[in-house]
Tab-separated table of C-alpha atoms in Angstrom:
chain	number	residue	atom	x	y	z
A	354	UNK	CA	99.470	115.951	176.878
A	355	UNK	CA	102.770	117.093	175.022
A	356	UNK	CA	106.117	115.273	175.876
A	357	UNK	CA	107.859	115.626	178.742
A	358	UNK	CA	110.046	118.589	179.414
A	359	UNK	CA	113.022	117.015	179.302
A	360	UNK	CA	112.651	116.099	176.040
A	361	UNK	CA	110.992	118.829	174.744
A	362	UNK	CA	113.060	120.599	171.697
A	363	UNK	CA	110.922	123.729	171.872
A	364	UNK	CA	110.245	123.425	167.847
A	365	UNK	CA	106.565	124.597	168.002
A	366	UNK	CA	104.907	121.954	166.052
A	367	UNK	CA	102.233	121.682	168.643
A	368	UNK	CA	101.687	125.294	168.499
A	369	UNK	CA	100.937	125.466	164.667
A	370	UNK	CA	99.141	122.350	164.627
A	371	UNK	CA	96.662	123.417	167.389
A	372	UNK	CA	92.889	123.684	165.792
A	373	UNK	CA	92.038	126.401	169.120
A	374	UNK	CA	95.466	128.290	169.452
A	375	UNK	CA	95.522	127.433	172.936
A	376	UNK	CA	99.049	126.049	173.308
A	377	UNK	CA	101.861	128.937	173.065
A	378	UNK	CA	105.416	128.953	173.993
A	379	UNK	CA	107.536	131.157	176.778
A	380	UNK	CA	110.353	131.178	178.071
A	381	UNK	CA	111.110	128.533	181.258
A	382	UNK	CA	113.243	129.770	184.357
A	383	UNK	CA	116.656	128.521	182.533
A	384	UNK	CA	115.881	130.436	179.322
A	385	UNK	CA	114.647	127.486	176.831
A	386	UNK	CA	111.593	127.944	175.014
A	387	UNK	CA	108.374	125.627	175.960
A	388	UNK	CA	105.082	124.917	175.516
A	389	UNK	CA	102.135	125.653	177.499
A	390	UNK	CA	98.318	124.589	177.338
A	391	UNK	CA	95.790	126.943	177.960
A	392	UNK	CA	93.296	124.442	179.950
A	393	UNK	CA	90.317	126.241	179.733
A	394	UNK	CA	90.594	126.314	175.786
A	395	UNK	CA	92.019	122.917	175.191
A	396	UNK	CA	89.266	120.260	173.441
A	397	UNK	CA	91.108	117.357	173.988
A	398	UNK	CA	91.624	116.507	170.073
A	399	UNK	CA	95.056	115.154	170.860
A	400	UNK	CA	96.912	116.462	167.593
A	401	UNK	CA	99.343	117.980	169.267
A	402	UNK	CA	100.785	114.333	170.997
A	403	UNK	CA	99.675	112.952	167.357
A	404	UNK	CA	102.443	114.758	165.230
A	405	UNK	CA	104.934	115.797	167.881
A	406	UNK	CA	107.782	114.573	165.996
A	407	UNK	CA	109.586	113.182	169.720
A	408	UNK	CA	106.394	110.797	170.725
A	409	UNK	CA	105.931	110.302	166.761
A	410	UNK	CA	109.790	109.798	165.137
A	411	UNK	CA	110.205	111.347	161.794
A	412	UNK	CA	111.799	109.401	158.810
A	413	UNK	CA	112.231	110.640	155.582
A	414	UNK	CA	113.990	107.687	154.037
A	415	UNK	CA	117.421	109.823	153.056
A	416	UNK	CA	120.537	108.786	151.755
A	417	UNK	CA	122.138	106.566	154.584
A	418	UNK	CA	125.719	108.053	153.883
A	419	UNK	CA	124.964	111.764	152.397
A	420	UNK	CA	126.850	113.468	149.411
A	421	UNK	CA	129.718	115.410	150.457
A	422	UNK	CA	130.993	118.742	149.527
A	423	UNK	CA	133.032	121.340	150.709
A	424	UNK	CA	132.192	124.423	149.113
A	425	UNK	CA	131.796	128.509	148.888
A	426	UNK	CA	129.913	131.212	147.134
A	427	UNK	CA	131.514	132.655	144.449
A	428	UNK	CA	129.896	136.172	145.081
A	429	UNK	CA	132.702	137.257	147.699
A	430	UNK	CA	130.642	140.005	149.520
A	431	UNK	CA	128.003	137.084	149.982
A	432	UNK	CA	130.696	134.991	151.375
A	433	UNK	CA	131.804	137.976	153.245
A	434	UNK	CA	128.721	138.580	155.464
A	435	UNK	CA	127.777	134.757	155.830
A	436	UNK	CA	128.812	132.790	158.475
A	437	UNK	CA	130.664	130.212	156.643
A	438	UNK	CA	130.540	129.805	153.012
A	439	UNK	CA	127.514	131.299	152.507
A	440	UNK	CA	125.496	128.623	150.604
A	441	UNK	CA	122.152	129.819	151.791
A	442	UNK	CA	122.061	132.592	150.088
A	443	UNK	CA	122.807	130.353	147.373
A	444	UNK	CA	119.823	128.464	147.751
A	445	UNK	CA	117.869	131.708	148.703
A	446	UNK	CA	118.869	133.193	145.586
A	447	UNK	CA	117.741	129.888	143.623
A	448	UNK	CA	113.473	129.704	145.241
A	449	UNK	CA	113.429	133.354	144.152
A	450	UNK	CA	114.557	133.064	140.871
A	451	UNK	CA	111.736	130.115	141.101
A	452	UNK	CA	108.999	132.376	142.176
A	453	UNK	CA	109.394	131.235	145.879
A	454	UNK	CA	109.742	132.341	149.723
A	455	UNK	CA	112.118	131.987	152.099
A	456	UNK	CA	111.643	131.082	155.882
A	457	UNK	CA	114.887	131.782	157.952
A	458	UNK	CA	115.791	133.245	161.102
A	459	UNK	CA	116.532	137.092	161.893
A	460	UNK	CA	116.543	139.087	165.593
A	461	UNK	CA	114.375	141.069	166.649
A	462	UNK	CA	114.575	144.595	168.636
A	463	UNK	CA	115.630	142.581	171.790
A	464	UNK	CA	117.859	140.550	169.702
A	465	UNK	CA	116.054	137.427	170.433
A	466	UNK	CA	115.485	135.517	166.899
A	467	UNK	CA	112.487	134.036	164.952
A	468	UNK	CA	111.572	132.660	161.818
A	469	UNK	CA	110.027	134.936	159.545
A	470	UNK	CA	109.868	135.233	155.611
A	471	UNK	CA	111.600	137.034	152.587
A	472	UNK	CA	109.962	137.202	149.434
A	473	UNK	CA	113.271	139.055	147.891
A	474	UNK	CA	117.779	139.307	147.938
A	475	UNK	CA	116.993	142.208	149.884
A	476	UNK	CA	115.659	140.472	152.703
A	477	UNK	CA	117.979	138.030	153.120
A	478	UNK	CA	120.410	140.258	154.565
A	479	UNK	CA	119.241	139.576	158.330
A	480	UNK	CA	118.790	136.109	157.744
A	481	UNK	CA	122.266	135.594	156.996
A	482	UNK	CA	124.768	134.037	159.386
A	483	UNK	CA	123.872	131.995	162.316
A	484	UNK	CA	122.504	132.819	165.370
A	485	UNK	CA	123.936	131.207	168.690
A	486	UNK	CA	120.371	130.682	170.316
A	487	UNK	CA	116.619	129.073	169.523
A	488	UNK	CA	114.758	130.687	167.251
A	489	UNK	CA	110.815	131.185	168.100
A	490	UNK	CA	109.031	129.148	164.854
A	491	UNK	CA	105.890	131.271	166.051
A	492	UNK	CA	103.110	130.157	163.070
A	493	UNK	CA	105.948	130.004	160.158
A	494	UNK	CA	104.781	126.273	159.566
A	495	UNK	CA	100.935	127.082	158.681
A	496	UNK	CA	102.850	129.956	156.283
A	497	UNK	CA	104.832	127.172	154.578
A	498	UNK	CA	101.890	125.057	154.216
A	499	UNK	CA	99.986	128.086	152.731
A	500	UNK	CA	102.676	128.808	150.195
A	501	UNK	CA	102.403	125.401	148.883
A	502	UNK	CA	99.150	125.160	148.671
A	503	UNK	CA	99.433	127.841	146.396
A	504	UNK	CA	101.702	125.579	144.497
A	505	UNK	CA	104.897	127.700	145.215
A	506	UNK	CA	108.822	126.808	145.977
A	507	UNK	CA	109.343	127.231	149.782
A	508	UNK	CA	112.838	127.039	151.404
A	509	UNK	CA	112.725	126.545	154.512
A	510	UNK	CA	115.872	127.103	157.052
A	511	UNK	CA	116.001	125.598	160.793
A	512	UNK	CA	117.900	123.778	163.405
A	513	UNK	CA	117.076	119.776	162.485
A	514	UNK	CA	114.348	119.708	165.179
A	515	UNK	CA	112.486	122.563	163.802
A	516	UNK	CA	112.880	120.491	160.260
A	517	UNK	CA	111.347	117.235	161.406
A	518	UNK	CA	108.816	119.812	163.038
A	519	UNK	CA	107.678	121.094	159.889
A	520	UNK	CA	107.766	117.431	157.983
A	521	UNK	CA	105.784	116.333	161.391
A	522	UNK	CA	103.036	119.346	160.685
A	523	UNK	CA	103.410	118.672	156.986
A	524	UNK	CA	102.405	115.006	157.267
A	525	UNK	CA	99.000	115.694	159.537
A	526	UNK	CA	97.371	116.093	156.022
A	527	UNK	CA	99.488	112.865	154.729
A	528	UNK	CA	100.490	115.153	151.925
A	529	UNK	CA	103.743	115.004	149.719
A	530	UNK	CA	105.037	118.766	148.902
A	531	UNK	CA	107.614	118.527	146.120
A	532	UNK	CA	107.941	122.085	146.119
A	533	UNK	CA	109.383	122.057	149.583
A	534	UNK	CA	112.831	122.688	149.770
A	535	UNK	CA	114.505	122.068	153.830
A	536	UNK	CA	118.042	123.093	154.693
A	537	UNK	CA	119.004	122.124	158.458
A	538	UNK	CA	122.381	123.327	159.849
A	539	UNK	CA	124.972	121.719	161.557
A	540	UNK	CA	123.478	121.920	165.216
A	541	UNK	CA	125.563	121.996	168.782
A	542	UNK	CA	122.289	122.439	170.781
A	543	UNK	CA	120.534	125.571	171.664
A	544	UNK	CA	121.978	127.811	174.520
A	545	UNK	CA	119.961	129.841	177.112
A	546	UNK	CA	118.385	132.859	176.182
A	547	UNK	CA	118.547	133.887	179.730
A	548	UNK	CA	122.267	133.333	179.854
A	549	UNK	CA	122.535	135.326	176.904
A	550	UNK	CA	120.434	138.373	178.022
A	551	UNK	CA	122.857	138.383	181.069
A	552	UNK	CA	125.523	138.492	179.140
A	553	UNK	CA	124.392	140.802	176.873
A	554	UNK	CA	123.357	143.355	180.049
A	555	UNK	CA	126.812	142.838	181.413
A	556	UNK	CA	128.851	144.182	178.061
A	557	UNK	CA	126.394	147.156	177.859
A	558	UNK	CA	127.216	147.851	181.209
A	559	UNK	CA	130.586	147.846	180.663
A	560	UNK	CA	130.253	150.020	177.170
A	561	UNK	CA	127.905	152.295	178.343
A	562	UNK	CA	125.483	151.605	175.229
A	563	UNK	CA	122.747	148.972	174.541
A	564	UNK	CA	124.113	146.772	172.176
A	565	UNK	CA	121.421	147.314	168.777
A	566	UNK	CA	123.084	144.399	166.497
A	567	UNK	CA	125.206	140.968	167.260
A	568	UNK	CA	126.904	139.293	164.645
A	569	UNK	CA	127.625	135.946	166.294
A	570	UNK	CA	130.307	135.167	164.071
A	571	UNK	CA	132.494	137.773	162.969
A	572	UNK	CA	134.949	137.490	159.944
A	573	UNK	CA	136.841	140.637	161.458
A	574	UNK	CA	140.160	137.730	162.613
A	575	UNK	CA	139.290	135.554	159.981
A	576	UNK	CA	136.892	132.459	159.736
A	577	UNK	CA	138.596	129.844	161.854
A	578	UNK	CA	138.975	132.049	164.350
A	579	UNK	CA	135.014	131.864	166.177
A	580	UNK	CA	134.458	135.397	167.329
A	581	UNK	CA	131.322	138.266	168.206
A	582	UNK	CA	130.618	141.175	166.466
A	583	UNK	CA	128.898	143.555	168.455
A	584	UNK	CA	127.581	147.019	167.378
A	585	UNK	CA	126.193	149.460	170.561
A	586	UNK	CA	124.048	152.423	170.250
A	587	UNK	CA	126.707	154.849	170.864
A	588	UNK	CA	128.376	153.549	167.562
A	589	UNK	CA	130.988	151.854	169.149
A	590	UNK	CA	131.569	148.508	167.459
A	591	UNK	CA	133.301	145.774	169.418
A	592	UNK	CA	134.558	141.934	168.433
A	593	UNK	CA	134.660	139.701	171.365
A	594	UNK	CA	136.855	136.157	170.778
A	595	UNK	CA	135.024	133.123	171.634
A	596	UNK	CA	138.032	132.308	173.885
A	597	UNK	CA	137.416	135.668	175.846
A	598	UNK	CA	133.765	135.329	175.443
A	599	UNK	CA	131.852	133.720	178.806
A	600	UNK	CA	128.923	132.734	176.373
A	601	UNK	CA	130.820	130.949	174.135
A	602	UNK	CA	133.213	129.516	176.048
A	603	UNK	CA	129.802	128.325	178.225
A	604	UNK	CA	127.896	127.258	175.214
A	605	UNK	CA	130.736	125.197	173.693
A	606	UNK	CA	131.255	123.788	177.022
A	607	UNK	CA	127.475	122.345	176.923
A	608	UNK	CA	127.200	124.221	180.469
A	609	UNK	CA	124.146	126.196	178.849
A	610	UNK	CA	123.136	124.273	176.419
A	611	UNK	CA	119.214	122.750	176.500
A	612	UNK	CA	118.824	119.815	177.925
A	613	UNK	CA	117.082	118.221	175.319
A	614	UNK	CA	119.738	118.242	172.867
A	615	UNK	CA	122.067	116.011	174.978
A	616	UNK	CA	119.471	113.170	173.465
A	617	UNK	CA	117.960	114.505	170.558
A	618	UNK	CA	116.109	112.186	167.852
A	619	UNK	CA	118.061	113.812	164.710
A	620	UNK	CA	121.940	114.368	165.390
A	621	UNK	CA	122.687	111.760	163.222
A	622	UNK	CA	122.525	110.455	159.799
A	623	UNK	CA	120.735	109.823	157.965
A	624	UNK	CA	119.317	113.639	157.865
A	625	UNK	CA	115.886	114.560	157.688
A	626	UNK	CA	116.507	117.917	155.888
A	627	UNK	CA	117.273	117.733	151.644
A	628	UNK	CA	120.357	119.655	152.562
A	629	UNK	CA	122.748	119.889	155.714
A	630	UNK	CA	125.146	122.749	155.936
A	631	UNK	CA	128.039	123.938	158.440
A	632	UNK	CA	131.485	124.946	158.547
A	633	UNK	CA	134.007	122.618	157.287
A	634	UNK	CA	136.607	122.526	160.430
A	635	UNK	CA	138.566	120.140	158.609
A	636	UNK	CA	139.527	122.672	156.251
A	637	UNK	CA	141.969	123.694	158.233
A	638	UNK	CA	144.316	120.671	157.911
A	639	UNK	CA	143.846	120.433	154.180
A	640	UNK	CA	145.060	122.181	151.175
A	641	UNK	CA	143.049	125.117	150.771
A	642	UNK	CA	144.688	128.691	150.682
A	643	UNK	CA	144.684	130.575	153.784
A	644	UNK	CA	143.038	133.125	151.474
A	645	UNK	CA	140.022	130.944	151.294
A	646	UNK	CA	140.120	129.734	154.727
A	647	UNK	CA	140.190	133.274	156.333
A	648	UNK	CA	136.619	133.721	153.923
A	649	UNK	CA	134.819	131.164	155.171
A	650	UNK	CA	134.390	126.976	153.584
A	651	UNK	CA	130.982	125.660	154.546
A	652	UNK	CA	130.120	121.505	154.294
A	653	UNK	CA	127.657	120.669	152.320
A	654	UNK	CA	125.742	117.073	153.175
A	655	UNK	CA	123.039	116.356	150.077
A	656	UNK	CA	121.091	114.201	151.526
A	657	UNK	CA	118.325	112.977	148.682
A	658	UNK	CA	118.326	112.922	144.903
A	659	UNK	CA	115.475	116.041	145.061
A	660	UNK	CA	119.042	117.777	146.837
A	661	UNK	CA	121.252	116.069	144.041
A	662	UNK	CA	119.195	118.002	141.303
A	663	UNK	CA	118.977	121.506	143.869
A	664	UNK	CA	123.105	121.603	144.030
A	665	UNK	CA	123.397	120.348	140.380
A	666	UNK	CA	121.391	123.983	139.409
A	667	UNK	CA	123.836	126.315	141.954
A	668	UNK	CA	126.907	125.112	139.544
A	669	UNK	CA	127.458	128.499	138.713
A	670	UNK	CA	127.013	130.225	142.111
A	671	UNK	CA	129.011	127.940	144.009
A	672	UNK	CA	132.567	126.696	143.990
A	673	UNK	CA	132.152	122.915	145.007
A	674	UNK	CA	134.996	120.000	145.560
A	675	UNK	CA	133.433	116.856	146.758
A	676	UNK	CA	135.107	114.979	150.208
A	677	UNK	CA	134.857	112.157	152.162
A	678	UNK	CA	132.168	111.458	154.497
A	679	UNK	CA	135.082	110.562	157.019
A	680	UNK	CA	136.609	113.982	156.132
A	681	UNK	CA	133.226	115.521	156.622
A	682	UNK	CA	132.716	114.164	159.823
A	683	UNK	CA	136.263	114.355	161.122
A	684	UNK	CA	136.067	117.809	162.702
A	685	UNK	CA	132.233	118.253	162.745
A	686	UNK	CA	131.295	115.259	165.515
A	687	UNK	CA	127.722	116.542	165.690
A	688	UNK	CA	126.414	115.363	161.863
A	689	UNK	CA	126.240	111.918	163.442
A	690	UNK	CA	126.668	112.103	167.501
A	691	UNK	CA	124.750	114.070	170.218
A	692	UNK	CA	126.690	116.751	172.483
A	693	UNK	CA	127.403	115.331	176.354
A	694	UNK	CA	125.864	116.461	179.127
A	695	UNK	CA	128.120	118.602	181.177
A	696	UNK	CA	127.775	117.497	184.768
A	697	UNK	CA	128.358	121.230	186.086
A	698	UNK	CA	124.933	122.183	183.674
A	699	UNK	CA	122.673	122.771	186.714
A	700	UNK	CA	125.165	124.249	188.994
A	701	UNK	CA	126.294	126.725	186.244
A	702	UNK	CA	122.405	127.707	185.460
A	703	UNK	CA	121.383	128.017	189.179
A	704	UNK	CA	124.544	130.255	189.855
A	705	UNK	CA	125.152	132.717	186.779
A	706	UNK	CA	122.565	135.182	187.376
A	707	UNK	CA	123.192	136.067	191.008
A	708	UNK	CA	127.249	135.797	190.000
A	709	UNK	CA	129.636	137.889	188.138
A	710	UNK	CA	131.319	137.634	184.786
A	711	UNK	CA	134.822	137.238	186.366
A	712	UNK	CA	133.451	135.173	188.851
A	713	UNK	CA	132.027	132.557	186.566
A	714	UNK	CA	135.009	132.525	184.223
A	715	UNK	CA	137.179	132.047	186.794
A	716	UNK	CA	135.267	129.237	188.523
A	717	UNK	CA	134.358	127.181	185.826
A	718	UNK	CA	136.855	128.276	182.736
A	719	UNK	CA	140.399	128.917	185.016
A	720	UNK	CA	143.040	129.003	182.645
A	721	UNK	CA	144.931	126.058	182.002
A	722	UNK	CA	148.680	124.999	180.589
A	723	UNK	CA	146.252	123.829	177.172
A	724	UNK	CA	145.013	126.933	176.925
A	725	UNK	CA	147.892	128.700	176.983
A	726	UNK	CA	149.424	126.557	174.692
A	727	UNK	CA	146.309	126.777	172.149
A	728	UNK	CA	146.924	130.688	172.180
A	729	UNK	CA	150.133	130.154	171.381
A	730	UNK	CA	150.005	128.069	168.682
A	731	UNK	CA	146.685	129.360	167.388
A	732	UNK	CA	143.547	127.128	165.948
A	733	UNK	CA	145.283	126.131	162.931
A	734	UNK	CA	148.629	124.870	164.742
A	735	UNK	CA	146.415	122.853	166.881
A	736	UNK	CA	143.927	121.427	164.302
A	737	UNK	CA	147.120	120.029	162.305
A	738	UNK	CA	148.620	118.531	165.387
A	739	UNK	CA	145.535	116.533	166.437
A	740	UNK	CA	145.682	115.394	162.507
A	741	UNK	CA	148.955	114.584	162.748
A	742	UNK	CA	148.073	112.234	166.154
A	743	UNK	CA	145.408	110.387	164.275
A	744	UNK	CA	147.244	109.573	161.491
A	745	UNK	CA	149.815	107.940	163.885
């Protein structure tokens, strides 16, 4: 029963669908979320293998080729505090002012995040900005299926397999919920929590504090310039660049990334979600203002007419300048291809935790004669470069 590990996404569908609550999820010796059947409770009902959206593929019938926008929020201190353009607050704001509820993602006091939900603005404040690692669904999908069986708006916020997830839950009761609202984001794959934790230990170590909030990208350099914000018990605030940073540089490396997403059903188009959002890399080599590329441009994918009407109602809230699907894939490879394998994955994950930080940076991230020249030149010099080569 349940798929095989390997292509396990960890979205919890089995979890919320299960009539005895005898499957749960934990952690697995890498760090990757999984699920587990308690034997002795199991009945055999097989629901969990019938809407497991990997052994039952989910398809929503969305636009082949999305709409494309690049876009912000025009509230500045939302834009401010959101990882990109900070469009779902946007769409936050909108299911309130609807009577709705939110489900999004915030950490909790070990800094490990979930989905939860906000019934208010006020509350939407820790579910802003992304978070570099798998969120536990827990039993959020029975509380969007609740909500709309109570006839109200529901937006719910995920990583694409934790969409289809929901849809996959959502269909059990072959049910249409026009009151559902799904935004996905722009997904790399899901590090290790373990990795994470280790790395986490290491800078408190090193500041003397345990770290109490992580901002996992921090405007403080700008918003092409991927960086951590980290704030410590002691007060101390620190902001980490993802060049410096042995997570990040891991993570974007796909040396810690789950295994899973090196195949995964739904890194391509068409989307399953009404809405995809991201950061719009390709900003960089176009005309905006540096002003508004320091703030933060997210990319907007509509991907159904029900998302046509959503985005025609944020007019006011949002700046939006449509693009090219070619411009909107162009720097964001992952709306329509999956992330490679790195063939150092297993060495990396057998080796960190006995290792390190210097150690494993200078083992698998020596510097090179392209890095140097890349802090040189700087993201933007290099981004317009690599433009310039296409076009030739």
């Amino acid at each position: 029963m349940l798929c095989n590990d390997d292509s396990c996404t960890g979205c919890g569908t089995c979890v919320n669908i299960c009539p005895k609550d005898c499957i749960y999820v934990q952690y697995d010796k890498n760090g990757f979320l999984m699920p587990y059947i308690n034997d002795k409770e199991c009945i055999r009902c097989g629901r969990c293998d019938d809407i497991c959206p990997i052994l039952n593929t989910v398809e929503r019938g969305n636009y082949a080729e999305p709409v494309c926008y690049a876009g912000w929020n025009k509230d500045e201190k939302v834009r401010q505090y959101s990882t990109s353009g900070g469009i779902f607050s946007a769409l936050a704001e909108y299911v309130f002012s609807l009577g709705g509820i939110v489900c999004g993602v915030v950490l909790d006091h070990d800094l490990r995040p979930y989905h939860t939900v906000a019934t208010c603005m006020n509350e939407i404040n820790k579910m802003r900005g992304s978070k570099y690692l798998q969120s536990d669904t827990k039993l959020i999908f029975r509380r969007v299926k609740e909500a709309l069986l109570l006839n109200k708006y529901v937006l719910f916020s995920g990583c694409p397999c934790q969409v289809v997830g929901l849809y996959a839950f959502l269909r059990d009761r072959n049910k249409e919920y026009d009151r559902l609202i799904t935004c996905e984001v722009i997904c790399h794959g899901v590090p290790s929590t373990k990795v994470f934790s280790w790395y986490k230990t290491y800078l408190e170590e090193k500041a003397g504090s345990p770290i109490i909030n992580v901002n996992f990208r921090s405007k403080k350099y700008g918003w092409q310039t991927v960086a951590i914000g980290l704030h410590y018990l002691n007060s101390k605030k620190e902001t980490i660049k993802a060049s410096n940073s042995l997570f990040f540089r891991a993570f974007y490396s796909s040396l810690i990334v789950r295994e899973s997403c090196t195949e995964c059903l739904y890194a391509s188009l068409p989307r399953n979600a009404d809405i995809t959002i991201g950061d719009y890399w390709h900003a960089v080599v176009q005309n905006y203002s540096n002003k508004n590329r320091k703030k933060g441009i997210s990319l907007i994918l509509v991907n159904n007419s029900k998302a046509v009407n959503i985005i025609s109602a944020l007019q006011d809230k949002i700046f939006f300048e449509p693009i090219t699907l070619q411009d909107a894939t162009a720097d964001n490879t992952n709306i329509n291809s999956l992330e490679a394998i790195n063939p150092k994955r297993n060495d990396f994950l057998r080796e960190f935790s006995s290792s390190n930080i210097n150690y494993m940076m200078n083992k698998y991230f020596p510097i090179t004669f392209k890095d140097r020249i890349s802090i040189i030149l700087g993201r933007k010099m290099i981004y317009r470069v690599k433009y310039f080569l296409k076009l030739k």
